[in-house]
XYZ file of C-alpha atoms in Angstrom:
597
model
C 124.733 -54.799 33.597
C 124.695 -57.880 35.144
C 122.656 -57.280 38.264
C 123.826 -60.749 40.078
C 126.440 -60.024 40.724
C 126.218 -56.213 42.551
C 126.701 -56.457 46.084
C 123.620 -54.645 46.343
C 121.486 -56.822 44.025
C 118.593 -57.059 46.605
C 118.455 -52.823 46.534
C 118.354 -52.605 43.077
C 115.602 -55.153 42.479
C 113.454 -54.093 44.805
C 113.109 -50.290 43.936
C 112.972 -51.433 40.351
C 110.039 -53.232 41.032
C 108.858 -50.549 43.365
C 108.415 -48.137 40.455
C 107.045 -50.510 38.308
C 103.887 -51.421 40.621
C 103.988 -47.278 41.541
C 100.834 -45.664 41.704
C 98.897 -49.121 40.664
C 96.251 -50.172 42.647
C 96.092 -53.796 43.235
C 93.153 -55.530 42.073
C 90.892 -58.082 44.546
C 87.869 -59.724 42.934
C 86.740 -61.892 45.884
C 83.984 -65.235 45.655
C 83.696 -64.448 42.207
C 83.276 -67.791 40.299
C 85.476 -68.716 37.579
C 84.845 -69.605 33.764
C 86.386 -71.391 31.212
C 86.204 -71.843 27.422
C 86.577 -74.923 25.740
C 90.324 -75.310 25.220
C 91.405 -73.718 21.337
C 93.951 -76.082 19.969
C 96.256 -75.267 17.056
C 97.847 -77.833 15.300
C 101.542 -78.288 13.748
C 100.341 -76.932 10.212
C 99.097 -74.145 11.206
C 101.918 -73.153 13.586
C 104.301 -73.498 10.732
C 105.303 -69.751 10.471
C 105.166 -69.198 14.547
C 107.639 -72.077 14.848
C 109.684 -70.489 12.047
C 109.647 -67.108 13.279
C 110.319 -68.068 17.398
C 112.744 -70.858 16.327
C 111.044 -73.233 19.052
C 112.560 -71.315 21.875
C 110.629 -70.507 24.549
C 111.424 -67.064 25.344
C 110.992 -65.934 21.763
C 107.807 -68.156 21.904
C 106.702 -66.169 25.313
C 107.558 -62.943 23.436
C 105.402 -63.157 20.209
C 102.359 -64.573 22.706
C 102.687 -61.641 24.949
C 102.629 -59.124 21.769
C 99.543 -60.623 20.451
C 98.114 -61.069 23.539
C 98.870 -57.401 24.522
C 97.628 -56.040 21.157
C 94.292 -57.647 21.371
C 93.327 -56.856 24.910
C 94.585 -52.896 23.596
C 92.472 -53.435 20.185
C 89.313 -55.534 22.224
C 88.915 -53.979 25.525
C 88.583 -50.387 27.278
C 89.568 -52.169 30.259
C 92.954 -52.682 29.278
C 95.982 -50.297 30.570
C 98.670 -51.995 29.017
C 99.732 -54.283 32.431
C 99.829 -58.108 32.291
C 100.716 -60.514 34.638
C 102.710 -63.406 33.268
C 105.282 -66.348 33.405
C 106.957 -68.846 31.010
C 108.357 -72.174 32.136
C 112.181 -71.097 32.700
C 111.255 -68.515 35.580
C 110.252 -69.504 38.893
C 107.661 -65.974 39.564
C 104.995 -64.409 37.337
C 106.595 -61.015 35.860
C 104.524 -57.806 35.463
C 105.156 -56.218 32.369
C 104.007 -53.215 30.785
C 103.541 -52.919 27.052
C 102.992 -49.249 25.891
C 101.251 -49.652 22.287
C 101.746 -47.218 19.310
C 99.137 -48.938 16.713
C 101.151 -46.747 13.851
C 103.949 -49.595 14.110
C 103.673 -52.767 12.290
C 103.770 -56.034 14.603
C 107.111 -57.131 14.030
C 108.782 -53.230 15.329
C 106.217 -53.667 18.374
C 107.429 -57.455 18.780
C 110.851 -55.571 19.581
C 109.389 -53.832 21.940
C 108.148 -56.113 23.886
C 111.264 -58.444 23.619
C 112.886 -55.793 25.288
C 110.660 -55.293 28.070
C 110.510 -58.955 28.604
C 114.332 -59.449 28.837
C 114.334 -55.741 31.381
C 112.049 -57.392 33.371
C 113.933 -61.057 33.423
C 116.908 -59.003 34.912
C 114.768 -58.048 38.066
C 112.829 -61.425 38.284
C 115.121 -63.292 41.080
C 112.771 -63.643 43.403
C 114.464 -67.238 45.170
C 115.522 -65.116 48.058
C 112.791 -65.182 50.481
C 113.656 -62.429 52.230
C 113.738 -59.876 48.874
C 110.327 -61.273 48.327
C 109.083 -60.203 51.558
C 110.716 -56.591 51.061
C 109.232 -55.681 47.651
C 105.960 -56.679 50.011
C 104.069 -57.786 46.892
C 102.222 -60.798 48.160
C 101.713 -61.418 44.671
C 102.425 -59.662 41.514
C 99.109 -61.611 40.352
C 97.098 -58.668 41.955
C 98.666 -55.999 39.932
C 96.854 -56.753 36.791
C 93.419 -57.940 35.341
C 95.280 -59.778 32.566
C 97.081 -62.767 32.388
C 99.565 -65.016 30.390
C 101.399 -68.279 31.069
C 103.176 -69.938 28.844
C 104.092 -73.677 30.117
C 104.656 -72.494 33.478
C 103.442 -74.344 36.932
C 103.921 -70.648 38.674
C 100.078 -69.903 39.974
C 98.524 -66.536 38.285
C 95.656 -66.127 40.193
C 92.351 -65.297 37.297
C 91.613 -61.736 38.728
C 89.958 -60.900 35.382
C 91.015 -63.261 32.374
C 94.020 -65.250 32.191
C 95.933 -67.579 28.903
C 96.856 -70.540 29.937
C 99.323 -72.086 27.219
C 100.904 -75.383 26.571
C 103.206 -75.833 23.694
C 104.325 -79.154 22.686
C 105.387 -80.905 19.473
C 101.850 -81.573 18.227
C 99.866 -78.643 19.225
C 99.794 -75.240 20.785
C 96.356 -75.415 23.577
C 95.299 -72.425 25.059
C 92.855 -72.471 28.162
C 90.990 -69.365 28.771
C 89.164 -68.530 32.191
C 87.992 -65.279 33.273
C 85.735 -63.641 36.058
C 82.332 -62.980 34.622
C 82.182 -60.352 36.869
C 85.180 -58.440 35.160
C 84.409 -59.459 31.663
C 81.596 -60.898 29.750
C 81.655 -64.367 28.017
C 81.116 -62.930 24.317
C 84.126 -61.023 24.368
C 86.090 -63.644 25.846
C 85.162 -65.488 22.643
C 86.272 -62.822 20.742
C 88.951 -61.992 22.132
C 90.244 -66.082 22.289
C 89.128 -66.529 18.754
C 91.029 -63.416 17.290
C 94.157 -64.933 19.243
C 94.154 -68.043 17.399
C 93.296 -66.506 13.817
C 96.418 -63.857 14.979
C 98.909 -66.727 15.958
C 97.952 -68.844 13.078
C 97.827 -66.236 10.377
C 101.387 -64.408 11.610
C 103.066 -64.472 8.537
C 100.365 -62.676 6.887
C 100.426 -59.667 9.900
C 104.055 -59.225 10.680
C 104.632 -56.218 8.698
C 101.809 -54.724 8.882
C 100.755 -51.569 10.354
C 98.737 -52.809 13.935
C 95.926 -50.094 13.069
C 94.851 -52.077 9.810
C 93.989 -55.375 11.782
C 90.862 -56.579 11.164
C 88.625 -56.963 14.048
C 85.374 -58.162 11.509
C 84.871 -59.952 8.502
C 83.554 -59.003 5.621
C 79.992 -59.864 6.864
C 80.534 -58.925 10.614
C 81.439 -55.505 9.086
C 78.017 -55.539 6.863
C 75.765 -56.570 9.655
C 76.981 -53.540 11.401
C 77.102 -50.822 9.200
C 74.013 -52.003 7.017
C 71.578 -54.765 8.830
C 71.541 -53.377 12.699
C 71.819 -49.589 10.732
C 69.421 -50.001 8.358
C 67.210 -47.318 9.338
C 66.549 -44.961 6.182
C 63.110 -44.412 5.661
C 61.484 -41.254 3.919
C 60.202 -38.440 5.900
C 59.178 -35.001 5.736
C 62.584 -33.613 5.263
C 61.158 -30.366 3.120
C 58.612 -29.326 5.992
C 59.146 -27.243 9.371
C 57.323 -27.420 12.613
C 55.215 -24.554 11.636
C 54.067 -26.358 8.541
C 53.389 -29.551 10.358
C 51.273 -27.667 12.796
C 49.576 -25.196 10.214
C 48.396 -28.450 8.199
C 46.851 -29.955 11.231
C 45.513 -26.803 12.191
C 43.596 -27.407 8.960
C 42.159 -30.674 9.001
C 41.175 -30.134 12.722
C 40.346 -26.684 13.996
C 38.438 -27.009 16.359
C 39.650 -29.971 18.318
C 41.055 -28.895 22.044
C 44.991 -28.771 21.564
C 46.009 -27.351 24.771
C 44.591 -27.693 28.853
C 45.969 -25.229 31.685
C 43.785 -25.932 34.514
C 40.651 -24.226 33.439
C 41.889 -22.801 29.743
C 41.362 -24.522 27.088
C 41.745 -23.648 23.572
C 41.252 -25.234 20.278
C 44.257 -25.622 16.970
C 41.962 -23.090 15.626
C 42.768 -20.686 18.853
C 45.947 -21.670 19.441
C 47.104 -21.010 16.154
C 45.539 -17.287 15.544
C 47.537 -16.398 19.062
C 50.793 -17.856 17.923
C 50.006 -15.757 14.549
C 49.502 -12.721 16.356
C 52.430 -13.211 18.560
C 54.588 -14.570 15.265
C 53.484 -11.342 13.649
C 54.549 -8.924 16.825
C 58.106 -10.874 17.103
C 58.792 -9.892 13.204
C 57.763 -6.454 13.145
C 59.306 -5.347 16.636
C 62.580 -7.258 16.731
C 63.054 -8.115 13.445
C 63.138 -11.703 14.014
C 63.837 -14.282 10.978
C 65.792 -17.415 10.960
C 68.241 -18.542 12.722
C 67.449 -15.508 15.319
C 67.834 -16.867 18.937
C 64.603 -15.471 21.160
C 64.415 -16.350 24.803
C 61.510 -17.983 26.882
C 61.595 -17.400 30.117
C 58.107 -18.506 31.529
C 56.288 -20.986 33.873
C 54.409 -23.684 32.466
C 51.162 -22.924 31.298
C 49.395 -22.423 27.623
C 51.606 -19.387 27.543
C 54.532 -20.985 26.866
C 53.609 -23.155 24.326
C 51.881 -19.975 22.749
C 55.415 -18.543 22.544
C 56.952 -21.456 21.112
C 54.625 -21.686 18.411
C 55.104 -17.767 17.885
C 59.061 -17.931 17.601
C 58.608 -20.598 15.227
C 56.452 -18.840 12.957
C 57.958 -15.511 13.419
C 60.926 -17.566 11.906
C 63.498 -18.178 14.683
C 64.556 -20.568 17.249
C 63.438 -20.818 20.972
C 66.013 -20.796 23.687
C 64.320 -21.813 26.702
C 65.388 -20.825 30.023
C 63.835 -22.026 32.729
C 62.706 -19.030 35.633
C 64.029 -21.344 38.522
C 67.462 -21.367 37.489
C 69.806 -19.212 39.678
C 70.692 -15.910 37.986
C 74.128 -16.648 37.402
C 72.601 -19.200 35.081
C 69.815 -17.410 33.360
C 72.693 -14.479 32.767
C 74.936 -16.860 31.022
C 72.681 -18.174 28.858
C 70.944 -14.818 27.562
C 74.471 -13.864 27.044
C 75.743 -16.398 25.483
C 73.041 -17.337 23.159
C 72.487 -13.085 22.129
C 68.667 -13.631 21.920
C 67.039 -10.722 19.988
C 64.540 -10.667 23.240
C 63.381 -12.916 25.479
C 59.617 -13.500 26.130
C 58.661 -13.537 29.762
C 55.538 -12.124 31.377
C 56.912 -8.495 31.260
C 57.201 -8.918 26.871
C 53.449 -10.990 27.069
C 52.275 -7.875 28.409
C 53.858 -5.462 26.071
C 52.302 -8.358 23.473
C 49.158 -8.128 25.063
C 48.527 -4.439 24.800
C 48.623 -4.159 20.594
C 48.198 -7.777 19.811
C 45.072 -6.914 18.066
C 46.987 -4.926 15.632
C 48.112 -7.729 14.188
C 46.025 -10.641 12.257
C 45.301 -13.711 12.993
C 45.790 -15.706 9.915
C 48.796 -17.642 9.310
C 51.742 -15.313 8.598
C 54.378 -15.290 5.506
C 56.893 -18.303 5.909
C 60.026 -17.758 5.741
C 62.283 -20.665 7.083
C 63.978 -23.788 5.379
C 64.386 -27.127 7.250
C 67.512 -26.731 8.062
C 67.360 -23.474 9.735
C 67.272 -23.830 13.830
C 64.216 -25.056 15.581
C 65.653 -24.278 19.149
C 68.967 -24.407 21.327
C 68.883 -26.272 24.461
C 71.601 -25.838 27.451
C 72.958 -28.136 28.874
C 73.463 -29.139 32.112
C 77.066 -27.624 31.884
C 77.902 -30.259 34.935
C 82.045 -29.539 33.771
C 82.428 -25.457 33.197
C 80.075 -23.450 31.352
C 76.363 -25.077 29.569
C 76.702 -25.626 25.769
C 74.199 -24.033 23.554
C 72.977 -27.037 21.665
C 71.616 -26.349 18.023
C 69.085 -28.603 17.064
C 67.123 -27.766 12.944
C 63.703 -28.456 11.805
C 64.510 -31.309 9.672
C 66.227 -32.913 12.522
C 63.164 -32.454 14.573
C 61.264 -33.400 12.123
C 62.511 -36.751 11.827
C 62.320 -37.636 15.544
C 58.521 -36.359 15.746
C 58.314 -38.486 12.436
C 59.352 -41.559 14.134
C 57.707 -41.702 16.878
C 54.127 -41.123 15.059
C 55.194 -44.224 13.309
C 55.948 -46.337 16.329
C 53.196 -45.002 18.632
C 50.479 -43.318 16.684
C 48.224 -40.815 18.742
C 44.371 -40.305 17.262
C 43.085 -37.217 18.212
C 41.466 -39.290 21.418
C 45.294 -38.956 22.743
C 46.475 -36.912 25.435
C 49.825 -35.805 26.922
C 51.208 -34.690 29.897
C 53.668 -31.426 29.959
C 55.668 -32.268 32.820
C 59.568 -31.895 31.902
C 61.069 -29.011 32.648
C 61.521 -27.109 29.023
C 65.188 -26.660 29.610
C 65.648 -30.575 29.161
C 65.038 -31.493 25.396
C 62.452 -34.391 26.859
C 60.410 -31.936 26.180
C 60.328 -31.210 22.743
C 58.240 -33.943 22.218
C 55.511 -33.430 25.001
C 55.642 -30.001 23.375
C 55.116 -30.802 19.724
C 54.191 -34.300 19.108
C 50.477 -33.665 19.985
C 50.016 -31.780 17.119
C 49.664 -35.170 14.855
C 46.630 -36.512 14.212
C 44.696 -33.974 16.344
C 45.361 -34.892 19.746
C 46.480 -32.652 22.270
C 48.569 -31.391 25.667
C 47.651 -31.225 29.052
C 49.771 -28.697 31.362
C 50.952 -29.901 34.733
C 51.021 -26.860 36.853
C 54.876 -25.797 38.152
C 56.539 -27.860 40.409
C 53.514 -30.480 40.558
C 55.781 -33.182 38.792
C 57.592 -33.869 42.207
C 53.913 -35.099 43.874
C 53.013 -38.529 42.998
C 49.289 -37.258 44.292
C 49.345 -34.655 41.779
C 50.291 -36.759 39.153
C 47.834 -39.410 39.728
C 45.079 -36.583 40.062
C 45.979 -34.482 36.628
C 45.921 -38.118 34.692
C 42.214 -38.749 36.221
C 41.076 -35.205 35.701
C 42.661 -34.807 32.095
C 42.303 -38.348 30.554
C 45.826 -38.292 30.315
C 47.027 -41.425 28.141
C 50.781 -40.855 27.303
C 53.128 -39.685 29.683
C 57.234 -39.259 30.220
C 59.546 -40.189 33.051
C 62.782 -40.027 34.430
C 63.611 -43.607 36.180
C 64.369 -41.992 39.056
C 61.284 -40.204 39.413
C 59.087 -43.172 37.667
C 60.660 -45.174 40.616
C 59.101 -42.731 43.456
C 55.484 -42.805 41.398
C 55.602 -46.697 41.774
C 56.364 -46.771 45.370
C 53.588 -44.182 46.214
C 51.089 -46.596 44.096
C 52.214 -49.220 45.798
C 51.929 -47.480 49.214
C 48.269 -46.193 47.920
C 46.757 -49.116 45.461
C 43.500 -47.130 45.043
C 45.485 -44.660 43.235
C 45.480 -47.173 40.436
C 42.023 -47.061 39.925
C 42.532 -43.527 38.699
C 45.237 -44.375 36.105
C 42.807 -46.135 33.424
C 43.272 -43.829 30.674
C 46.806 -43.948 30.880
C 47.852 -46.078 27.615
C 52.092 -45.426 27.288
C 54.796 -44.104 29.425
C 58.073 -43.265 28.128
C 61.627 -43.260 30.241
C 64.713 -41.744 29.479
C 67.358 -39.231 30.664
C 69.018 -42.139 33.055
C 69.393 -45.976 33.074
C 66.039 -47.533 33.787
C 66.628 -50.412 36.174
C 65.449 -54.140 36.121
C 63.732 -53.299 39.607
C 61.703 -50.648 38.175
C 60.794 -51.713 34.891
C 59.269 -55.217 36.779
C 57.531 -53.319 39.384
C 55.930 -51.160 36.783
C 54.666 -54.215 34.855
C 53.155 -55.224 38.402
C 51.230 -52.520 39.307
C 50.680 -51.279 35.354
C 50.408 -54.710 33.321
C 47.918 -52.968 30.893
C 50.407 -50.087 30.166
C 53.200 -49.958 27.897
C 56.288 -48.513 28.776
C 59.063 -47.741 26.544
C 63.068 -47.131 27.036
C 64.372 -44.347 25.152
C 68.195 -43.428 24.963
C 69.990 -39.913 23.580
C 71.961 -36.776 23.994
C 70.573 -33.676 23.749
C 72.694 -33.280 20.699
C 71.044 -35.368 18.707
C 67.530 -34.395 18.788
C 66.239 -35.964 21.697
C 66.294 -39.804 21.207
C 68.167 -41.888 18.747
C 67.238 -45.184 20.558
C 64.208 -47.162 21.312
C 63.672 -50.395 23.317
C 59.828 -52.041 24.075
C 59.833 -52.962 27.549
C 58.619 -56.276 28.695
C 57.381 -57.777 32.393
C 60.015 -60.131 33.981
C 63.251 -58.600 32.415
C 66.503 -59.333 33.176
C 68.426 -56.613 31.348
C 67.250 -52.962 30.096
C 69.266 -51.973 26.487
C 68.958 -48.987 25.016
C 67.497 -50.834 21.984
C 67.713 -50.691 18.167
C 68.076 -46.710 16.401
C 65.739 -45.105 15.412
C 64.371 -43.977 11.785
C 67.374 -42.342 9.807
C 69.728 -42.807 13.054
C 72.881 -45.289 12.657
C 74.714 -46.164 15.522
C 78.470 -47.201 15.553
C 80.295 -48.769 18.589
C 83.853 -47.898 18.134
C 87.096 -48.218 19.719
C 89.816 -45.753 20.332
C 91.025 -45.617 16.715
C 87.504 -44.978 15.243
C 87.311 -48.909 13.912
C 83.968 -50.866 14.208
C 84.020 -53.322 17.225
C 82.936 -56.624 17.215
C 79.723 -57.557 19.010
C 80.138 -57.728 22.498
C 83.205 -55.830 23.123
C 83.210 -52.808 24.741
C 84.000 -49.124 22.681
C 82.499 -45.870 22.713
C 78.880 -44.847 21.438
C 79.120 -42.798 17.495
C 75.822 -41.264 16.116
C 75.145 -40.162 12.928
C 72.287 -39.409 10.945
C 69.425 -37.102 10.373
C 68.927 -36.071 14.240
C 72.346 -34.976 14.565
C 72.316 -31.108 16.159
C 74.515 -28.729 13.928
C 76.809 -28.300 16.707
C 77.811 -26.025 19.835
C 76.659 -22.388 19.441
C 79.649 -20.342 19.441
C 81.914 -23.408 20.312
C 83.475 -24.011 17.052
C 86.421 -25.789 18.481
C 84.373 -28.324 20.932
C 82.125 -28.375 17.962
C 85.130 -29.891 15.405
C 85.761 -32.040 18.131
C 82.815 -33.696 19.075
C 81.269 -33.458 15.714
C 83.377 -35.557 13.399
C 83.467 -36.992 10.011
């Protein structure tokens, strides 16, 4: 249909290009400064197959640059929805088009696909009549899309996020790249720029291939990835539990203090004979062995360590639930996770009333490494928490680690503060054990007092500790507020953060007021045993990562069809490795999906 000549052209153009800008929001990125790359030039020779395939005209020319160009922004960038502002000498107005990618195609059907849209788009692109213009109430199409594209064109594309600027003659094909740093970051501008020119220059050897089996890395690229930045396998105690770990300890130091609750205090030797007792009780009254769920449902104190310590030897897992969540919560999760009983003050004092018929010596093992250590909620911020199944071995290997990187002698104490319902706590919980050093209780809701804080490090010679940024963040403005509070904080060796993105303002404040102290970054989901990252933190930062993995933890960034990314460009986060939980309890289905090969 030849649009020019209906007597209602101006109609039909303008709700075409009504619909086509529908429900798009227009994008503004004011006094941002713009970049450039050094202009990529590709000579004659190595245009040989693009000038053979476009013929040297310039709309089959504008075509095969807006495919690739498409393609890699789809392959390279999250940002990308498939919307590109563009123009080409012949037309007067830059064109939005919209390329819809199925990556299951080879290039040259998807070059189709985009000649058509091109040549749709053409039929709608009369934009000399002022007053149409000023009806379709664009301003400029520019604003419709982060993307750009010109091919030879004098029509202005205004850089909103990163824009092509080609020139074609008879000796060279020059593209000129700027972008908004703001929008998009200068290494995968490169990549993206780079992969263009290799694309365009290597045509012939892509045009029937499938678009999924593009290579975004070389042959070394690809190694560095999956075997330098990943190379993380290191032996471990993969045939011990927690209970064995502790047990052996228990040996070498029995009578060094392994647990403080305001004025109790009790020795590995102590500690261990009550978990044995309590181990002993779970067995022979509930019938507990592995894999058994058992509930805590306790304050913090000795007592709940105690009934760790006794699930784990009885031979099941821990579920803890923590006593101030509301009872629609607490419900849900002793449903859900069918514990075989769940300790709380009423069961200690059931415990408490024949725990001396039962021994105190270590009790018959009877768990593997892979059986479960505990299942953590979580937060369950969309529908209902997920049970999260985490195994010895798994455990194992984070407590493993982290001995490594930060050893604790048995001079070492540290602070129980996170709530036991966030897997934080695992390690305040267990890592003492090692080397004889040992845990200090914060009493119940103390954690939100910076006074408190600073007063249980001072009393307890506290010398590692954990935070949440946010809450590490109010600590540092009360020491600021009250600098003889420092004065009390000179045992204090290392502080941890995780559980939210610590900020450049907070890690340089703490170096201010802390300079002696080390604080670390730590990064990962509760489904894969607690951390899987690690960054040292230095004074004067600029930029917090989540670091390098840790022991027997690879980490893949991927893109939407599960392929490696190049360094610098954006994808999604893939763990694998020894930490990773076994998967949802009784959520097979989000379990197959979340946990894949």
């Amino acid at each position: 249909m030849d649009i020019s000549k209906l007597p209602n052209k101006n109609n039909f153009i303008s709700k075409y290009w009504k619909k086509k800008a529908a429900n798009r929001e227009r994008v503004f990125l004011l006094n941002a400064e713009q970049k450039t790359l050094p202009n990529i030039i590709i000579n004659t020779t190595e245009l040989s197959y693009f000038s053979k395939l476009t013929n040297n005209k310039p709309l089959a020319q504008y075509a095969v640059l807006s495919a690739v160009y498409s393609f890699l922004l789809t392959k390279l960038t999250y940002e990308f929805d498939g919307y590109i502002v563009s123009n080409y000498k012949e037309h007067n107005n830059p064109l939005l088009l919209s390329f819809p990618i199925d990556l299951k195609v080879s290039f040259k059907e998807y070059l189709q696909t985009v000649k058509y849209e091109i040549l749709e788009v053409l039929k709608y692109s009369d934009f000399n009549d002022q007053d149409l213009y000023n009806k379709i109430d664009f301003g400029s199409l520019s604003s419709f899309s982060n993307f750009g594209l010109k091919l030879n064109g004098n029509v202005t594309i205004d850089c909103n996020g990163i824009l092509f600027d080609i020139e074609i003659s008879d000796e060279s094909l020059k593209i000129k790249v700027s972008y908004l740093q703001e929008f998009i970051n200068e290494s995968l501008v490169k990549c993206l720029a780079n992969h263009f020119k290799h694309f365009i220059v290597d045509l012939e050897k892509y045009i029937d291939s499938s678009l999924s089996n593009y290579p975004l890395l070389s042959a070394l690229e690809k190694s560095t990835l999956l075997e330098s930045f990943n190379a993380t396998t290191v032996s471990y105690p993969e045939d011990k539990t927690i209970v064995d770990l502790f047990e052996s300890q228990v040996f070498r130091t029995p009578n060094n203090i392994a647990v403080v609750y305001e004025d109790v205090k009790l020795t590995y030797q102590e500690l261990n004979e009550r978990a044995n007792q309590l181990g002993a009780y779970l067995r022979v009254t509930y019938g507990v062995g592995p894999d058994d769920l058992i509930g805590i449902r306790l304050e913090r104190s000795e007592l709940m360590l105690i009934s760790i310590l006794g699930i784990l030897k009885a031979g099941g897992a821990y579920v803890p639930i923590d006593p101030g969540y509301p009872a629609e919560r607490i419900s849900y999760i002793e449903k859900d996770s069918n514990c075989k009983v769940v300790i709380d003050r009423e069961e200690l004092l059931s415990f408490d009333k024949v725990c001396t018929d039962f021994a105190k010596t270590n009790i018959s093992k009877i768990n593997k490494p892979t059986d479960l250590a505990y299942v953590i909620y979580t937060s369950g911020t969309t529908g209902n928490p997920k049970g999260v199944m985490i195994s010895h071995t798994s455990l194992v290997n984070r407590l493993e680690w982290m001995q490594k990187a930060y050893p604790l002698s048995c001079d070492d104490v540290i602070l129980q503060k996170t709530s036991y319902s966030f897997d934080v706590s695992v390690w305040e919980l267990l890592w003492w054990m090692y080397n004889g050093a040992s845990v200090s209780f914060l009493k119940p809701d103390a954690h939100k007092d910076p006074q408190e804080l600073v007063e249980a490090i001072f009393n307890h010679k506290v010398t590692v500790m954990h935070f949440v940024p946010s809450m590490l963040g109010a600590f540092l403005n009360y020491l600021k507020e009250h600098p003889a509070a420092l004065e009390k904080l000179g045992s204090l060796v290392q502080v941890f953060t995780s559980g939210e993105a610590l900020t450049v303002h907070q890690n340089n404040t703490f170096f201010e007021l802390l300079s002696t102290v080390s604080l670390m970054n730590l990064y990962g989901p509760t489904e894969a045993a607690i951390d899987v990252s690690y960054f040292k933190c230095a004074a004067n930062a600029t930029l917090i990562p989540i670091g390098k993995p840790i022991d027997n933890i690879q980490l893949y960034i991927l893109n939407n069809t599960l392929q490696l990314v190049p360094v610098g460009v954006v994808g999604k986060l893939y763990i694998s490795g020894a930490g990773l939980a076994r998967g949802y309890l009784n959520k097979e289905e989000l379990t197959a999906e979340k946990f894949i090969e």
